[in-house]
PDB file of C-alpha atoms and ligand atoms in Angstrom:
ATOM      1  CA  MET A   1     175.085  -4.589  34.416  1.00  0.00           C
ATOM      2  CA  LYS A   2     175.862  -6.642  31.348  1.00  0.00           C
ATOM      3  CA  GLU A   3     178.015  -9.752  31.835  1.00  0.00           C
ATOM      4  CA  THR A   4     180.384 -10.914  29.137  1.00  0.00           C
ATOM      5  CA  LEU A   5     182.548 -14.015  29.006  1.00  0.00           C
ATOM      6  CA  GLU A   6     185.938 -14.389  27.395  1.00  0.00           C
ATOM      7  CA  ILE A   7     187.734 -17.729  27.247  1.00  0.00           C
ATOM      8  CA  LEU A   8     190.941 -17.744  29.299  1.00  0.00           C
ATOM      9  CA  LEU A   9     191.666 -21.490  29.311  1.00  0.00           C
ATOM     10  CA  SER A  10     190.048 -23.717  26.717  1.00  0.00           C
ATOM     11  CA  ARG A  11     188.733 -27.184  27.545  1.00  0.00           C
ATOM     12  CA  ASP A  12     191.613 -28.685  25.522  1.00  0.00           C
ATOM     13  CA  ARG A  13     194.269 -26.802  27.469  1.00  0.00           C
ATOM     14  CA  ILE A  14     192.618 -27.770  30.739  1.00  0.00           C
ATOM     15  CA  ALA A  15     192.410 -31.439  29.719  1.00  0.00           C
ATOM     16  CA  ALA A  16     196.082 -31.495  28.699  1.00  0.00           C
ATOM     17  CA  ARG A  17     197.190 -29.934  31.989  1.00  0.00           C
ATOM     18  CA  VAL A  18     194.968 -32.224  34.077  1.00  0.00           C
ATOM     19  CA  ASN A  19     196.599 -35.153  32.280  1.00  0.00           C
ATOM     20  CA  GLU A  20     200.067 -33.864  33.164  1.00  0.00           C
ATOM     21  CA  LEU A  21     199.113 -33.298  36.797  1.00  0.00           C
ATOM     22  CA  ALA A  22     197.617 -36.793  36.994  1.00  0.00           C
ATOM     23  CA  GLY A  23     200.851 -38.273  35.642  1.00  0.00           C
ATOM     24  CA  GLN A  24     202.941 -36.449  38.227  1.00  0.00           C
ATOM     25  CA  ILE A  25     200.599 -37.314  41.103  1.00  0.00           C
ATOM     26  CA  SER A  26     200.392 -40.989  40.031  1.00  0.00           C
ATOM     27  CA  CYS A  27     204.175 -41.111  40.100  1.00  0.00           C
ATOM     28  CA  ASP A  28     204.526 -39.413  43.502  1.00  0.00           C
ATOM     29  CA  TYR A  29     201.874 -41.616  45.143  1.00  0.00           C
ATOM     30  CA  ARG A  30     202.963 -44.888  43.547  1.00  0.00           C
ATOM     31  CA  ASN A  31     201.938 -47.886  45.723  1.00  0.00           C
ATOM     32  CA  LYS A  32     199.767 -45.635  47.887  1.00  0.00           C
ATOM     33  CA  ARG A  33     196.020 -45.267  48.218  1.00  0.00           C
ATOM     34  CA  PRO A  34     195.448 -41.547  48.812  1.00  0.00           C
ATOM     35  CA  VAL A  35     192.222 -39.940  49.952  1.00  0.00           C
ATOM     36  CA  LEU A  36     191.304 -37.098  47.615  1.00  0.00           C
ATOM     37  CA  VAL A  37     189.529 -34.410  49.630  1.00  0.00           C
ATOM     38  CA  CYS A  38     187.458 -32.283  47.276  1.00  0.00           C
ATOM     39  CA  ILE A  39     186.444 -28.828  48.435  1.00  0.00           C
ATOM     40  CA  LEU A  40     182.832 -28.271  47.377  1.00  0.00           C
ATOM     41  CA  LYS A  41     181.461 -27.059  45.146  1.00  0.00           C
ATOM     42  CA  GLY A  42     183.961 -25.493  42.770  1.00  0.00           C
ATOM     43  CA  ALA A  43     186.420 -28.394  42.616  1.00  0.00           C
ATOM     44  CA  VAL A  44     183.980 -31.168  41.630  1.00  0.00           C
ATOM     45  CA  ILE A  45     184.663 -31.071  37.909  1.00  0.00           C
ATOM     46  CA  PHE A  46     188.414 -30.897  38.446  1.00  0.00           C
ATOM     47  CA  LEU A  47     188.180 -33.850  40.875  1.00  0.00           C
ATOM     48  CA  SER A  48     186.151 -35.971  38.497  1.00  0.00           C
ATOM     49  CA  ASP A  49     188.488 -35.340  35.565  1.00  0.00           C
ATOM     50  CA  LEU A  50     191.648 -35.736  37.650  1.00  0.00           C
ATOM     51  CA  MET A  51     190.672 -38.953  39.424  1.00  0.00           C
ATOM     52  CA  ARG A  52     189.836 -40.678  36.146  1.00  0.00           C
ATOM     53  CA  LYS A  53     193.339 -39.955  34.883  1.00  0.00           C
ATOM     54  CA  LEU A  54     195.133 -41.153  38.012  1.00  0.00           C
ATOM     55  CA  MET A  55     196.712 -44.575  37.819  1.00  0.00           C
ATOM     56  CA  LEU A  56     196.048 -45.129  41.515  1.00  0.00           C
ATOM     57  CA  PRO A  57     193.354 -46.770  43.676  1.00  0.00           C
ATOM     58  CA  VAL A  58     192.070 -43.537  45.235  1.00  0.00           C
ATOM     59  CA  GLU A  59     189.290 -42.854  47.711  1.00  0.00           C
ATOM     60  CA  ILE A  60     187.331 -39.597  47.687  1.00  0.00           C
ATOM     61  CA  ASP A  61     185.720 -37.463  50.345  1.00  0.00           C
ATOM     62  CA  PHE A  62     184.217 -33.989  50.425  1.00  0.00           C
ATOM     63  CA  MET A  63     184.275 -30.869  52.563  1.00  0.00           C
ATOM     64  CA  ALA A  64     182.124 -27.773  52.171  1.00  0.00           C
ATOM     65  CA  VAL A  65     183.151 -24.509  53.755  1.00  0.00           C
ATOM     66  CA  SER A  66     181.766 -21.022  53.904  1.00  0.00           C
ATOM     67  CA  SER A  67     183.365 -17.795  54.917  1.00  0.00           C
ATOM     68  CA  TYR A  68     182.248 -15.655  57.811  1.00  0.00           C
ATOM     69  CA  GLY A  69     181.805 -12.707  55.471  1.00  0.00           C
ATOM     70  CA  GLN A  70     183.961  -9.738  56.382  1.00  0.00           C
ATOM     71  CA  ALA A  71     185.508 -11.557  59.300  1.00  0.00           C
ATOM     72  CA  THR A  72     187.131 -13.986  56.889  1.00  0.00           C
ATOM     73  CA  SER A  73     189.181 -11.349  55.191  1.00  0.00           C
ATOM     74  CA  SER A  74     190.767 -10.370  58.480  1.00  0.00           C
ATOM     75  CA  SER A  75     190.888 -13.605  60.483  1.00  0.00           C
ATOM     76  CA  GLY A  76     190.769 -16.267  57.779  1.00  0.00           C
ATOM     77  CA  VAL A  77     188.300 -18.266  59.853  1.00  0.00           C
ATOM     78  CA  VAL A  78     186.006 -20.409  57.752  1.00  0.00           C
ATOM     79  CA  ARG A  79     182.936 -22.352  58.810  1.00  0.00           C
ATOM     80  CA  ILE A  80     182.811 -26.049  57.948  1.00  0.00           C
ATOM     81  CA  LEU A  81     179.374 -26.746  56.448  1.00  0.00           C
ATOM     82  CA  LYS A  82     180.110 -30.370  55.603  1.00  0.00           C
ATOM     83  CA  ASP A  83     182.903 -32.316  57.181  1.00  0.00           C
ATOM     84  CA  LEU A  84     184.683 -35.442  55.957  1.00  0.00           C
ATOM     85  CA  ASP A  85     182.798 -38.724  56.263  1.00  0.00           C
ATOM     86  CA  GLN A  86     185.885 -40.730  57.061  1.00  0.00           C
ATOM     87  CA  ASN A  87     188.729 -40.699  59.521  1.00  0.00           C
ATOM     88  CA  ILE A  88     191.850 -39.600  57.677  1.00  0.00           C
ATOM     89  CA  GLY A  89     194.260 -40.341  60.523  1.00  0.00           C
ATOM     90  CA  ASN A  90     197.388 -42.039  59.119  1.00  0.00           C
ATOM     91  CA  ARG A  91     196.163 -41.644  55.515  1.00  0.00           C
ATOM     92  CA  ASP A  92     197.832 -39.912  52.579  1.00  0.00           C
ATOM     93  CA  VAL A  93     195.559 -36.938  51.961  1.00  0.00           C
ATOM     94  CA  LEU A  94     195.502 -34.840  48.820  1.00  0.00           C
ATOM     95  CA  VAL A  95     193.235 -31.789  48.987  1.00  0.00           C
ATOM     96  CA  VAL A  96     191.697 -30.939  45.614  1.00  0.00           C
ATOM     97  CA  GLU A  97     190.810 -27.256  45.219  1.00  0.00           C
ATOM     98  CA  ASP A  98     189.573 -25.177  42.291  1.00  0.00           C
ATOM     99  CA  ILE A  99     191.357 -21.870  42.895  1.00  0.00           C
ATOM    100  CA  ILE A 100     193.557 -20.194  45.485  1.00  0.00           C
ATOM    101  CA  ASP A 101     192.856 -16.500  45.765  1.00  0.00           C
ATOM    102  CA  THR A 102     193.764 -14.810  49.077  1.00  0.00           C
ATOM    103  CA  GLY A 103     194.858 -18.231  50.389  1.00  0.00           C
ATOM    104  CA  LEU A 104     192.808 -17.804  53.574  1.00  0.00           C
ATOM    105  CA  THR A 105     190.487 -20.755  52.956  1.00  0.00           C
ATOM    106  CA  LEU A 106     193.220 -23.282  52.281  1.00  0.00           C
ATOM    107  CA  ASN A 107     195.466 -21.900  54.984  1.00  0.00           C
ATOM    108  CA  TYR A 108     192.691 -22.574  57.486  1.00  0.00           C
ATOM    109  CA  LEU A 109     191.691 -25.952  56.031  1.00  0.00           C
ATOM    110  CA  TYR A 110     195.278 -27.168  55.839  1.00  0.00           C
ATOM    111  CA  LYS A 111     195.778 -26.561  59.567  1.00  0.00           C
ATOM    112  CA  ASN A 112     192.391 -28.077  60.361  1.00  0.00           C
ATOM    113  CA  ILE A 113     193.139 -31.279  58.406  1.00  0.00           C
ATOM    114  CA  LEU A 114     196.652 -31.484  59.830  1.00  0.00           C
ATOM    115  CA  GLN A 115     195.188 -31.731  63.337  1.00  0.00           C
ATOM    116  CA  ARG A 116     193.596 -35.033  62.290  1.00  0.00           C
ATOM    117  CA  ARG A 117     197.102 -36.486  61.893  1.00  0.00           C
ATOM    118  CA  PRO A 118     197.179 -37.711  58.287  1.00  0.00           C
ATOM    119  CA  ARG A 119     200.321 -39.594  57.243  1.00  0.00           C
ATOM    120  CA  SER A 120     200.897 -36.943  54.591  1.00  0.00           C
ATOM    121  CA  LEU A 121     199.035 -33.853  53.427  1.00  0.00           C
ATOM    122  CA  LYS A 122     199.369 -32.155  50.046  1.00  0.00           C
ATOM    123  CA  VAL A 123     197.286 -29.744  48.005  1.00  0.00           C
ATOM    124  CA  VAL A 124     196.511 -29.672  44.298  1.00  0.00           C
ATOM    125  CA  THR A 125     194.767 -26.631  42.870  1.00  0.00           C
ATOM    126  CA  LEU A 126     193.748 -26.116  39.288  1.00  0.00           C
ATOM    127  CA  LEU A 127     194.177 -22.335  39.425  1.00  0.00           C
ATOM    128  CA  ASP A 128     196.186 -19.863  41.468  1.00  0.00           C
ATOM    129  CA  LYS A 129     195.964 -16.067  41.604  1.00  0.00           C
ATOM    130  CA  PRO A 130     199.239 -15.264  43.391  1.00  0.00           C
ATOM    131  CA  GLU A 131     198.757 -11.484  43.115  1.00  0.00           C
ATOM    132  CA  ARG A 132     195.832 -11.664  45.526  1.00  0.00           C
ATOM    133  CA  ARG A 133     197.541 -13.649  48.273  1.00  0.00           C
ATOM    134  CA  GLN A 134     197.094 -12.424  51.859  1.00  0.00           C
ATOM    135  CA  VAL A 135     198.772 -15.344  53.610  1.00  0.00           C
ATOM    136  CA  ASN A 136     201.798 -17.345  52.644  1.00  0.00           C
ATOM    137  CA  PHE A 137     200.376 -20.503  51.075  1.00  0.00           C
ATOM    138  CA  SER A 138     201.746 -22.520  48.160  1.00  0.00           C
ATOM    139  CA  PRO A 139     200.096 -25.587  46.617  1.00  0.00           C
ATOM    140  CA  ASP A 140     202.122 -28.746  46.021  1.00  0.00           C
ATOM    141  CA  TYR A 141     200.634 -29.162  42.538  1.00  0.00           C
ATOM    142  CA  LEU A 142     199.332 -26.349  40.351  1.00  0.00           C
ATOM    143  CA  GLY A 143     197.460 -26.379  37.068  1.00  0.00           C
ATOM    144  CA  PHE A 144     197.697 -22.746  35.986  1.00  0.00           C
ATOM    145  CA  SER A 145     198.836 -19.527  37.566  1.00  0.00           C
ATOM    146  CA  ILE A 146     196.526 -16.752  36.317  1.00  0.00           C
ATOM    147  CA  PRO A 147     196.366 -12.943  36.624  1.00  0.00           C
ATOM    148  CA  ASP A 148     193.844 -11.271  38.898  1.00  0.00           C
ATOM    149  CA  TYR A 149     190.714 -11.956  36.846  1.00  0.00           C
ATOM    150  CA  PHE A 150     187.395 -13.244  38.155  1.00  0.00           C
ATOM    151  CA  VAL A 151     186.924 -16.535  36.346  1.00  0.00           C
ATOM    152  CA  VAL A 152     183.981 -18.886  35.920  1.00  0.00           C
ATOM    153  CA  GLY A 153     183.313 -22.254  34.302  1.00  0.00           C
ATOM    154  CA  TYR A 154     184.718 -25.767  34.801  1.00  0.00           C
ATOM    155  CA  GLY A 155     183.052 -25.808  38.254  1.00  0.00           C
ATOM    156  CA  LEU A 156     183.735 -22.178  39.190  1.00  0.00           C
ATOM    157  CA  ASP A 157     180.740 -19.934  39.715  1.00  0.00           C
ATOM    158  CA  PHE A 158     179.493 -16.401  40.092  1.00  0.00           C
ATOM    159  CA  ASN A 159     176.450 -16.511  42.395  1.00  0.00           C
ATOM    160  CA  GLU A 160     176.024 -20.222  41.530  1.00  0.00           C
ATOM    161  CA  ARG A 161     175.976 -19.541  37.792  1.00  0.00           C
ATOM    162  CA  TYR A 162     178.332 -20.651  35.010  1.00  0.00           C
ATOM    163  CA  ARG A 163     179.676 -23.789  36.743  1.00  0.00           C
ATOM    164  CA  HIS A 164     178.623 -25.915  33.769  1.00  0.00           C
ATOM    165  CA  LEU A 165     180.771 -24.126  31.182  1.00  0.00           C
ATOM    166  CA  PRO A 166     183.443 -26.474  29.811  1.00  0.00           C
ATOM    167  CA  ASP A 167     186.039 -23.696  29.389  1.00  0.00           C
ATOM    168  CA  ILE A 168     187.410 -21.344  32.048  1.00  0.00           C
ATOM    169  CA  CYS A 169     186.244 -17.833  31.176  1.00  0.00           C
ATOM    170  CA  ILE A 170     186.930 -14.328  32.428  1.00  0.00           C
ATOM    171  CA  LEU A 171     183.702 -12.741  33.669  1.00  0.00           C
ATOM    172  CA  LYS A 172     183.446  -9.065  32.905  1.00  0.00           C
ATOM    173  CA  HIS A 173     180.753  -6.652  34.054  1.00  0.00           C
ATOM    174  CA  SER A 174     180.023  -3.623  31.954  1.00  0.00           C
ATOM    175  CA  SER A 175     177.370  -0.913  32.163  1.00  0.00           C
ATOM    176  CA  PRO A 176     175.057  -0.842  29.171  1.00  0.00           C
ATOM    177  CA  SER A 177     176.042   1.869  26.730  1.00  0.00           C
ATOM    178  CA  LEU A 178     173.783   4.929  26.852  1.00  0.00           C
ATOM    179  CA  ASP A 179     174.141   5.826  23.205  1.00  0.00           C
TER     180      ASP A 179
HETATM  181  P1  IMP B   1     190.555 -17.722  49.109  1.00  0.00           P
HETATM  182  O1  IMP B   1     190.271 -18.096  50.536  1.00  0.00           O
HETATM  183  O2  IMP B   1     190.523 -16.237  48.934  1.00  0.00           O
HETATM  184  O3  IMP B   1     191.827 -18.312  48.578  1.00  0.00           O
HETATM  185  O4  IMP B   1     189.304 -18.190  48.298  1.00  0.00           O
HETATM  186  C1  IMP B   1     189.226 -19.311  47.546  1.00  0.00           C
HETATM  187  C2  IMP B   1     187.792 -19.511  47.103  1.00  0.00           C
HETATM  188  O5  IMP B   1     187.229 -18.294  46.591  1.00  0.00           O
HETATM  189  C3  IMP B   1     187.747 -20.490  45.966  1.00  0.00           C
HETATM  190  O6  IMP B   1     187.620 -21.814  46.424  1.00  0.00           O
HETATM  191  C4  IMP B   1     186.535 -20.016  45.183  1.00  0.00           C
HETATM  192  O7  IMP B   1     185.363 -20.594  45.728  1.00  0.00           O
HETATM  193  C5  IMP B   1     186.489 -18.526  45.429  1.00  0.00           C
HETATM  194  N1  IMP B   1     187.103 -17.774  44.305  1.00  0.00           N
HETATM  195  C6  IMP B   1     188.232 -17.055  44.335  1.00  0.00           C
HETATM  196  N2  IMP B   1     188.498 -16.504  43.142  1.00  0.00           N
HETATM  197  C7  IMP B   1     187.498 -16.898  42.321  1.00  0.00           C
HETATM  198  C8  IMP B   1     187.217 -16.664  40.917  1.00  0.00           C
HETATM  199  O8  IMP B   1     187.953 -15.979  40.168  1.00  0.00           O
HETATM  200  N3  IMP B   1     186.091 -17.242  40.428  1.00  0.00           N
HETATM  201  C9  IMP B   1     185.267 -18.017  41.194  1.00  0.00           C
HETATM  202  N4  IMP B   1     185.503 -18.262  42.490  1.00  0.00           N
HETATM  203  C10 IMP B   1     186.602 -17.705  43.064  1.00  0.00           C
END
């Protein structure tokens, strides 16, 4: 199978939107010191760009999750591979995610984090594919709503590849032509 890439969101468009999101978040969290919880690995580039644009004294922490394969699509249960280092009880927590697809991962994580009794809990995602949603989940802050394409770049991968691309690209698979 041949893989081709087509730019969906250029680095300039992404940078402009991240700036806007940072302005809105800085305003909403004025005089607060939120903990940004980055969901590994896809959201690392978004986190690092976003946090440098925030006019806030933030702290960061990381979680890594993996699905239980087929079971995830039915139950939405995810396995926590790396948990937070710090206690987020009574803290203002902002989860930083790369993309919401079915919504199962964030739906599970949101409930999991809520049990730790943060003072507030919000979610920012760079991308959203609302057509694919299986559970009712809406982010508090959204970069771009996109159609049902598989995208890579700016932290997003396909089998661990393409994360380094500065633009967000549509990944297409095509069979090599026989003629
Ligand atoms: P959800 O539980 O279906 O919402 O899955 C969200 C996760 O699936 C994201 O954090 C990504 O790791 C992955 N994902 C979903 N769509 C894409 C995509 O188009 N490109 C790369 N990863 C994706």
